[in-house]
Tab-separated table of C-alpha atoms and ligand atoms in Angstrom:
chain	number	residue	atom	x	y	z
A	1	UNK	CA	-23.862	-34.225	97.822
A	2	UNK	CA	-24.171	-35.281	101.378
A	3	UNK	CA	-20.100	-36.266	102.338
A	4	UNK	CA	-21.267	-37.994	105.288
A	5	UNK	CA	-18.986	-35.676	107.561
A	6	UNK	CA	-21.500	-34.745	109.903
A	7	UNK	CA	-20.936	-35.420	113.328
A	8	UNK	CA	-17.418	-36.871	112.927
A	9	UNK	CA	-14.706	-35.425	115.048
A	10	UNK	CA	-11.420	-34.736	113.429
A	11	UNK	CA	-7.944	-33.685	114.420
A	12	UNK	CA	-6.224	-31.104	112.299
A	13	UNK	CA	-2.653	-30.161	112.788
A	14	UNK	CA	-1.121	-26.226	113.127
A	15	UNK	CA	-4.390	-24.823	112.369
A	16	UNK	CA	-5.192	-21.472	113.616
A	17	UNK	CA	-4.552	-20.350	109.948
A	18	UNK	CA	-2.958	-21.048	106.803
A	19	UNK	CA	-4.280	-24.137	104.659
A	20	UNK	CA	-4.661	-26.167	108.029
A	21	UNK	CA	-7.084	-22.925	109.044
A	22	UNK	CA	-8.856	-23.991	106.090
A	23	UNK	CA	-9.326	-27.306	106.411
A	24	UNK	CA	-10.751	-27.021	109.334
A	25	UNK	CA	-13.043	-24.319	107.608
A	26	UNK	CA	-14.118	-26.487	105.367
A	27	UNK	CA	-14.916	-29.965	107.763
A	28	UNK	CA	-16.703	-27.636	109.909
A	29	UNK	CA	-19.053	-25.985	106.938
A	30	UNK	CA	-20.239	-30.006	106.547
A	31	UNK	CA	-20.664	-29.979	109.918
A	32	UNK	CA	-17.774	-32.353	111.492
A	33	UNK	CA	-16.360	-31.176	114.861
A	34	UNK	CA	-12.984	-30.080	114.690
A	35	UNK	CA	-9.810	-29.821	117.377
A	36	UNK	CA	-7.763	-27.154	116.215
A	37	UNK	CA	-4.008	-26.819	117.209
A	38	UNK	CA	-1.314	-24.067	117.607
A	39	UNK	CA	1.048	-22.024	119.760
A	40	UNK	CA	-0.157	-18.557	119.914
A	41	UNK	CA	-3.230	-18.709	121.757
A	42	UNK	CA	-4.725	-15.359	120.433
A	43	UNK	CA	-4.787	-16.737	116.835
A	44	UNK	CA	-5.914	-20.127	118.203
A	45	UNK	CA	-8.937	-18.866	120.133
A	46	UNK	CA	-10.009	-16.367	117.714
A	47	UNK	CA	-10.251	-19.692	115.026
A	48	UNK	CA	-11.900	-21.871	117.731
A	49	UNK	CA	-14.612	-18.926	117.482
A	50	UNK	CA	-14.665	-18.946	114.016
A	51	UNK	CA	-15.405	-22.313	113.851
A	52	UNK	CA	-18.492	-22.786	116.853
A	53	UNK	CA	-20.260	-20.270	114.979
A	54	UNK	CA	-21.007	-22.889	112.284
A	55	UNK	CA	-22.489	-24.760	115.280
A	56	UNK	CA	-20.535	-27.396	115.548
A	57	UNK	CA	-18.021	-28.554	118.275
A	58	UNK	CA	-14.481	-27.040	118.607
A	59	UNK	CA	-11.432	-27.299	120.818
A	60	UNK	CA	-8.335	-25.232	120.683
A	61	UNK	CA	-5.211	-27.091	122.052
A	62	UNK	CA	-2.176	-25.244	122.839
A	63	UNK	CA	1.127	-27.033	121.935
A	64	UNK	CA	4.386	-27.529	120.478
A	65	UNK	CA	4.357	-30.283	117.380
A	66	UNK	CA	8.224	-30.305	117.008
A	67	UNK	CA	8.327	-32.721	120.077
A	68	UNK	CA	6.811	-36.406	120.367
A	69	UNK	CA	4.915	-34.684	123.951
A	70	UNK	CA	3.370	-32.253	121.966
A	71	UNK	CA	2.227	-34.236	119.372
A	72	UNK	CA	0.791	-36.799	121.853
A	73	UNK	CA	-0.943	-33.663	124.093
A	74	UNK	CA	-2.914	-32.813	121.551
A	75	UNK	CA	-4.119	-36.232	119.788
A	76	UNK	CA	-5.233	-37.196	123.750
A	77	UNK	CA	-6.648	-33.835	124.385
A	78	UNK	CA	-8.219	-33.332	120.887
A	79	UNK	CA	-9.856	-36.791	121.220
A	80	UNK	CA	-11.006	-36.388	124.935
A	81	UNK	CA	-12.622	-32.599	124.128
A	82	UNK	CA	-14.459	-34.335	120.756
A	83	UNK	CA	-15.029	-37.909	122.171
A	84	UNK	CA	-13.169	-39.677	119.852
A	85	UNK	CA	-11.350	-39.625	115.989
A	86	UNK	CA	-12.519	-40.080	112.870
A	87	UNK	CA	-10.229	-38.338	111.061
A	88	UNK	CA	-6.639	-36.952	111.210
A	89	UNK	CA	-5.030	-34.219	109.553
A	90	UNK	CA	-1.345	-33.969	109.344
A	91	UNK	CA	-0.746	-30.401	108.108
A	92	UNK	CA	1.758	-28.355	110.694
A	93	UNK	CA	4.579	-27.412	108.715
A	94	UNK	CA	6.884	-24.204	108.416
A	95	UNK	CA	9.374	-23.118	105.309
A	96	UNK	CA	13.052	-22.789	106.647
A	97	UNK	CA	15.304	-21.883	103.690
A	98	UNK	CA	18.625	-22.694	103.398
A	99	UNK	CA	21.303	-25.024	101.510
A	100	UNK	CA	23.201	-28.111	102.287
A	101	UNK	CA	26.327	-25.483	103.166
A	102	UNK	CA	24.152	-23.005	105.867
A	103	UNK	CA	22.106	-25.447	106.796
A	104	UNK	CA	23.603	-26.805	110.610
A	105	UNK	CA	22.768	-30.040	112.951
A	106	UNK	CA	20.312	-28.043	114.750
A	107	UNK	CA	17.992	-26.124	111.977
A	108	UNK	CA	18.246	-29.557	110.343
A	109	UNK	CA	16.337	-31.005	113.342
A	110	UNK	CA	14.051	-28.421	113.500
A	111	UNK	CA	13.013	-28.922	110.102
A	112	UNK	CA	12.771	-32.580	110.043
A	113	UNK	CA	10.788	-32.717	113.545
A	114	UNK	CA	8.179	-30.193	112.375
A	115	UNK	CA	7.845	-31.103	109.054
A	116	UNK	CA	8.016	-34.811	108.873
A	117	UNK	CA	8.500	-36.226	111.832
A	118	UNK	CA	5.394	-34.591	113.620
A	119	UNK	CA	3.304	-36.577	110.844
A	120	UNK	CA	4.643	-40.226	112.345
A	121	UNK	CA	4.140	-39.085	116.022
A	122	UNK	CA	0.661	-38.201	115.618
A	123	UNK	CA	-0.200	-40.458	113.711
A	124	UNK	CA	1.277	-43.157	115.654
A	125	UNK	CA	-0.714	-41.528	119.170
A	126	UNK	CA	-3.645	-41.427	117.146
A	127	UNK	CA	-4.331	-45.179	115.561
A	128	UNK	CA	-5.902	-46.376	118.764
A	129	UNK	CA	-8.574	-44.085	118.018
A	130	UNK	CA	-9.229	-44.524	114.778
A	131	UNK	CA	-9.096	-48.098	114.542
A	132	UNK	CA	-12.622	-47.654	116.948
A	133	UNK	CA	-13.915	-45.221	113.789
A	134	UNK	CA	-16.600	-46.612	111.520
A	135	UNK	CA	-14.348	-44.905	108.687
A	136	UNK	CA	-10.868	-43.562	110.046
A	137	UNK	CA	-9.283	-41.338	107.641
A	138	UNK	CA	-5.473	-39.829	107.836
A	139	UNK	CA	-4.658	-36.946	105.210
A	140	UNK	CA	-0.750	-35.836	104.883
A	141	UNK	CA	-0.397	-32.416	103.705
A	142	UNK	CA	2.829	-32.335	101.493
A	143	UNK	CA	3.430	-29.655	98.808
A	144	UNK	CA	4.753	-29.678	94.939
A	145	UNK	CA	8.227	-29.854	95.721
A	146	UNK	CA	7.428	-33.152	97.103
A	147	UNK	CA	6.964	-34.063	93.773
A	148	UNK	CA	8.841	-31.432	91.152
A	149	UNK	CA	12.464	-30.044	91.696
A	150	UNK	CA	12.261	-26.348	92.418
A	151	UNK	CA	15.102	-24.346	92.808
A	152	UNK	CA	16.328	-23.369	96.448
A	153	UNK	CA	13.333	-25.740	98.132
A	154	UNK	CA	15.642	-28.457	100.123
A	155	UNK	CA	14.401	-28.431	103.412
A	156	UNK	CA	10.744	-29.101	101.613
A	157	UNK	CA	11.860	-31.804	99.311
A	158	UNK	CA	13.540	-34.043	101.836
A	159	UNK	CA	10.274	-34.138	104.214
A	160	UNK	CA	7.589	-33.643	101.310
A	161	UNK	CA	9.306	-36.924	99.813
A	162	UNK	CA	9.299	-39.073	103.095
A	163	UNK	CA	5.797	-37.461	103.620
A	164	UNK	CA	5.019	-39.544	100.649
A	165	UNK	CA	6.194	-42.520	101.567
A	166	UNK	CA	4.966	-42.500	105.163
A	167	UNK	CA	1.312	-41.847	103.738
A	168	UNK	CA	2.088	-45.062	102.151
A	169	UNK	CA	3.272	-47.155	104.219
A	170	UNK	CA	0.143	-46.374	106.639
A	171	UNK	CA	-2.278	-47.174	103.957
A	172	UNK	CA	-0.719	-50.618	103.769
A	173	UNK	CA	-0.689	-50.740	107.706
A	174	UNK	CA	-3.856	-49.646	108.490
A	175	UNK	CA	-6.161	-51.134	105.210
A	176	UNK	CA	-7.106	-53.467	107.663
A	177	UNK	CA	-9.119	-51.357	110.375
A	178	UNK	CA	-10.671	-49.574	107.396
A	179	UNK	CA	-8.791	-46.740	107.546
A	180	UNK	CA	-7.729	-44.807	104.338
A	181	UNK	CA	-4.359	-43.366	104.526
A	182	UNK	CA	-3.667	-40.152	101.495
A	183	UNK	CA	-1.620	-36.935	101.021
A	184	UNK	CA	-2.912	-33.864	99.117
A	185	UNK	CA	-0.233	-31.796	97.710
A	186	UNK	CA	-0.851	-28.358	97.667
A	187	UNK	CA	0.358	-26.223	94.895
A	188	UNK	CA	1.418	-22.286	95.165
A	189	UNK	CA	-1.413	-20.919	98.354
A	190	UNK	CA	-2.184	-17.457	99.156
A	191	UNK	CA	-1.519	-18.108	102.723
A	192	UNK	CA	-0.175	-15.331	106.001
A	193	UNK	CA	2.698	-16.821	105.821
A	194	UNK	CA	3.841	-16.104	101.967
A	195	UNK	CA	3.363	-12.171	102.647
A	196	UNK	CA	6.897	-12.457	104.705
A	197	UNK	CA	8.104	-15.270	102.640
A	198	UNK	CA	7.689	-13.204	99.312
A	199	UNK	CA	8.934	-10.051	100.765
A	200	UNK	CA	12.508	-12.025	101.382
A	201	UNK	CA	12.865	-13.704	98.150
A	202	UNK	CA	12.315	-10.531	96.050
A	203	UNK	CA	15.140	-9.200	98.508
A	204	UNK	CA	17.614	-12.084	97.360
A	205	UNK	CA	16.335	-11.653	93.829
A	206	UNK	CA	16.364	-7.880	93.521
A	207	UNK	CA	12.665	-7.290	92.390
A	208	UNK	CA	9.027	-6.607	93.794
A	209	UNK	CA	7.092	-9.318	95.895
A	210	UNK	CA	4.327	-9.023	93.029
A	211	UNK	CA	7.337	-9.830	90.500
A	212	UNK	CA	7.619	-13.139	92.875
A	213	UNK	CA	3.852	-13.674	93.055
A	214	UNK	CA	3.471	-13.082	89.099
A	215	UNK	CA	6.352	-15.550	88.484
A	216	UNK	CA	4.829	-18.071	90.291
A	217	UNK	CA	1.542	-17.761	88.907
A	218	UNK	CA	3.098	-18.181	85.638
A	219	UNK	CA	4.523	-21.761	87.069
A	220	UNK	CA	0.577	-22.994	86.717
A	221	UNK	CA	-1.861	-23.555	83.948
A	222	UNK	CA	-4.484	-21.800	85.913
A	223	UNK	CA	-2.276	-18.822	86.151
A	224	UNK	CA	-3.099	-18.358	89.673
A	225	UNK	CA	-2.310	-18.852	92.942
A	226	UNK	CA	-4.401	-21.053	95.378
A	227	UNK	CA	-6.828	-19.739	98.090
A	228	UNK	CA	-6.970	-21.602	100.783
A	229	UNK	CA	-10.002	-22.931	101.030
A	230	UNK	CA	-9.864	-24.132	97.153
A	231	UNK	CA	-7.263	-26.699	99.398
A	232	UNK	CA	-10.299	-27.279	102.049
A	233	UNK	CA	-12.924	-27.772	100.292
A	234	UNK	CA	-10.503	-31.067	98.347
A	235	UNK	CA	-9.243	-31.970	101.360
A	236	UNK	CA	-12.658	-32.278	103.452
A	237	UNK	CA	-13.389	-34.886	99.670
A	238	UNK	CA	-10.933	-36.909	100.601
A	239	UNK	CA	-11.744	-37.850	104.126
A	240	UNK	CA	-15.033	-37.870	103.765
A	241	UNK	CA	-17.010	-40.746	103.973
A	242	UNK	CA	-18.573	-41.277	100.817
A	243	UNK	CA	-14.710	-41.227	99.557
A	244	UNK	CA	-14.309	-44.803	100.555
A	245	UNK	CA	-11.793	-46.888	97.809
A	246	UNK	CA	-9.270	-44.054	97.633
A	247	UNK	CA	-5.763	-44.879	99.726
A	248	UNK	CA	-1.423	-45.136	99.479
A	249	UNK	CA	-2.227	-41.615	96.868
A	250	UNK	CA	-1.111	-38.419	96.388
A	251	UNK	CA	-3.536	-36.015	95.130
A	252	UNK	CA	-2.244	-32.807	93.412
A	253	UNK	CA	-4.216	-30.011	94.350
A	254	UNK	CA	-2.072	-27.219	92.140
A	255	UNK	CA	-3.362	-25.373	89.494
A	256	UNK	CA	-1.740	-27.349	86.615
A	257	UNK	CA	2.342	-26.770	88.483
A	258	UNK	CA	3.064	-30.044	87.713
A	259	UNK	CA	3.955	-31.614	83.794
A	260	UNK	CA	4.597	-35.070	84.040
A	261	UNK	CA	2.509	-37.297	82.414
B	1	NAP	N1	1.291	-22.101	101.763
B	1	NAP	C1	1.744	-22.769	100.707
B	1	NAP	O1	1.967	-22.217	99.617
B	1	NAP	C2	1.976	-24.270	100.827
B	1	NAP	C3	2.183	-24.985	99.630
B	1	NAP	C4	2.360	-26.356	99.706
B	1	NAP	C5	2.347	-26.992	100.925
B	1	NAP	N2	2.169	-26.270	102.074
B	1	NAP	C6	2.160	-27.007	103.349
B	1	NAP	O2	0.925	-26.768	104.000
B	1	NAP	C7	1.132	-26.786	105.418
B	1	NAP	C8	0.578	-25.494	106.020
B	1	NAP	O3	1.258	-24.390	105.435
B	1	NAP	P1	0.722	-22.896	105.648
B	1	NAP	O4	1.381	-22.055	104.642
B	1	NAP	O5	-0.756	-22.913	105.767
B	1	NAP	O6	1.385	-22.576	107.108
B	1	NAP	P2	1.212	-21.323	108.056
B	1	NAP	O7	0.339	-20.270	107.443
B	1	NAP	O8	2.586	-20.938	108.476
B	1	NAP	O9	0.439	-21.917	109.322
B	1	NAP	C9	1.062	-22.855	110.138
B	1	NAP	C10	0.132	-23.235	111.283
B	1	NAP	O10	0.821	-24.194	112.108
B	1	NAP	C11	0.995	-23.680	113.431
B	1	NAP	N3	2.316	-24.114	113.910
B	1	NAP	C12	3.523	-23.782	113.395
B	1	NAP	N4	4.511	-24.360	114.110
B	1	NAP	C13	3.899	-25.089	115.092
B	1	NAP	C14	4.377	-25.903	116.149
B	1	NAP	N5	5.683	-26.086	116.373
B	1	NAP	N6	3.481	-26.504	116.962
B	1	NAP	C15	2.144	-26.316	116.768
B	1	NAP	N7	1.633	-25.556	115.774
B	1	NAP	C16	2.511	-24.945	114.960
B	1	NAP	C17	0.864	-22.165	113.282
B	1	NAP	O11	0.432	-21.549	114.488
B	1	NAP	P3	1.496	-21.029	115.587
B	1	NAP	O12	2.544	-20.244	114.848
B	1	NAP	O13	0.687	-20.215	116.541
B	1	NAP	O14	2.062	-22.251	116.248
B	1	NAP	C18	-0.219	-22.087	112.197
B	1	NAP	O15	-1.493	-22.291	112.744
B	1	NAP	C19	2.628	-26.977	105.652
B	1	NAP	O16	2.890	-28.336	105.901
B	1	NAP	C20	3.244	-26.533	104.327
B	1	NAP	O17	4.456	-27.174	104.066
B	1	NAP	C21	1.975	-24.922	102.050
């Protein structure tokens, strides 16, 4: 099927690897032009490389999402490189443990700004753009604690939640420029950042990193973890333009980790 992403140009938050990494992947192999963001210019450049050799445009834009500036430096820079937005994707996001005891003023704003509030500055720099799409599309990245209590996950509930409710709030905003507002909701992904992640948690528990990976596979009826671009590939779906009634949802993309009915 022929998504009708060709030739669109679309944003896609903290994306020199991990899920966003794949997103981008994935918009590219249907052949939409994609600005790619990050700090670490190595990692950026080398997936601004990746992506031109599917032949289609790519920009790399260097900057910090944790601040309103940086969100606004790359939506302006993303959409001048491209010529325009179709599509946004809010993904950026980073896993800072801790409890309601260890957790102080400052981590607490570090969280919030990268994981939530990043979402509402981007989105709010880029509207202007999309509104001048044919069919603008914003995807939230959230995550399963967003919608299931897991033990220990805090400082992912509290902005996976709001995520949620930003998502819909847009789609009731924006309905009226034609632009589709939805959150995908990643389950369990094999992503660079779990290697470190897994390594510390089997420290606190006392076991192996695979005994953490197994466990969590066991979470899911597919008994497996996610690759990234199984994420992609239902991600590049959603804002695509032949996906045209769906907004205000969450779509689970997570191997069964969820059971509610
Ligand atoms: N992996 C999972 O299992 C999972 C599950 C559910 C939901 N999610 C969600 O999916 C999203 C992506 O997760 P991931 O595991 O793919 O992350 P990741 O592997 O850690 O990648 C994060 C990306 O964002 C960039 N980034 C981080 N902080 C940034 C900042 N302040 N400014 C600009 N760019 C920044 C990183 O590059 P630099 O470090 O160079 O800046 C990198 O490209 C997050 O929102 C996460 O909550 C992940």
């Amino acid at each position: 099927m022929d998504l009708g992403l060709k030739g669109k140009n679309a944003l896609v938050t903290g994306s020199s690897q991990g899920i966003g990494n794949a997103i981008a992947n994935s918009l590219a192999d249907e052949g939409c032009n994609v600005a790619l963001s990050a700090r670490n210019e190595a990692r950026l450049t080398q997936a601004v490389s990746e992506i031109e050799a599917k032949g289609v445009k790519a920009a790399g834009i260097i900057c910090d999402l944790s601040t309103e500036a940086g969100c606004k430096q790359f939506v302006e820079d993303g959409a001048k490189a491209l010529g325009g937005i179709d599509i946004l994707v809010n993904n950026v996001g980073g896993m800072i443990p801790g409890t309601l005891d260890s957790l102080d003023e400052d981590t607490w704003a570090t969280v919030l700004n990268l994981n939530l509030m990043s979402f509402v500055y981007t989105t709010k720099h880029a509207v202007r753009y999309l509104q001048k799409s044919s069919a603008g599309r914003i995807l939230c990245v959230s995550g399963v604690t967003g919608k299931q209590l897991l033990p220990g996950a805090l400082t992912t509930t509290i902005p996976n939640t709001a995520i949620h409710g930003f998502a819909k709030i847009m789609a009731e905003q924006l309905g009226k420029d034609n632009i589709t507002v939805n959150t995908i909701c990643p389950g369990f992904t094999n992503t660079e950042s779990w290697g470190p992640r897994a390594e510390g948690m089997a420290k606190v528990r006392g076991v192996s990193a695979d005994q953490v990976r197994d466990g969590i596979s066991g979470m899911t009826m597919l008994g497996r973890w996610a690759e990234p671009k199984e994420i992609g590939d239902a991600a590049a779906w959603i804002v695509s333009e032949k996906n045209s009634y769906q907004t205000g949802t969450v779509v689970e993309v997570c191997g069964g980790f969820t059971r509610y009915i």
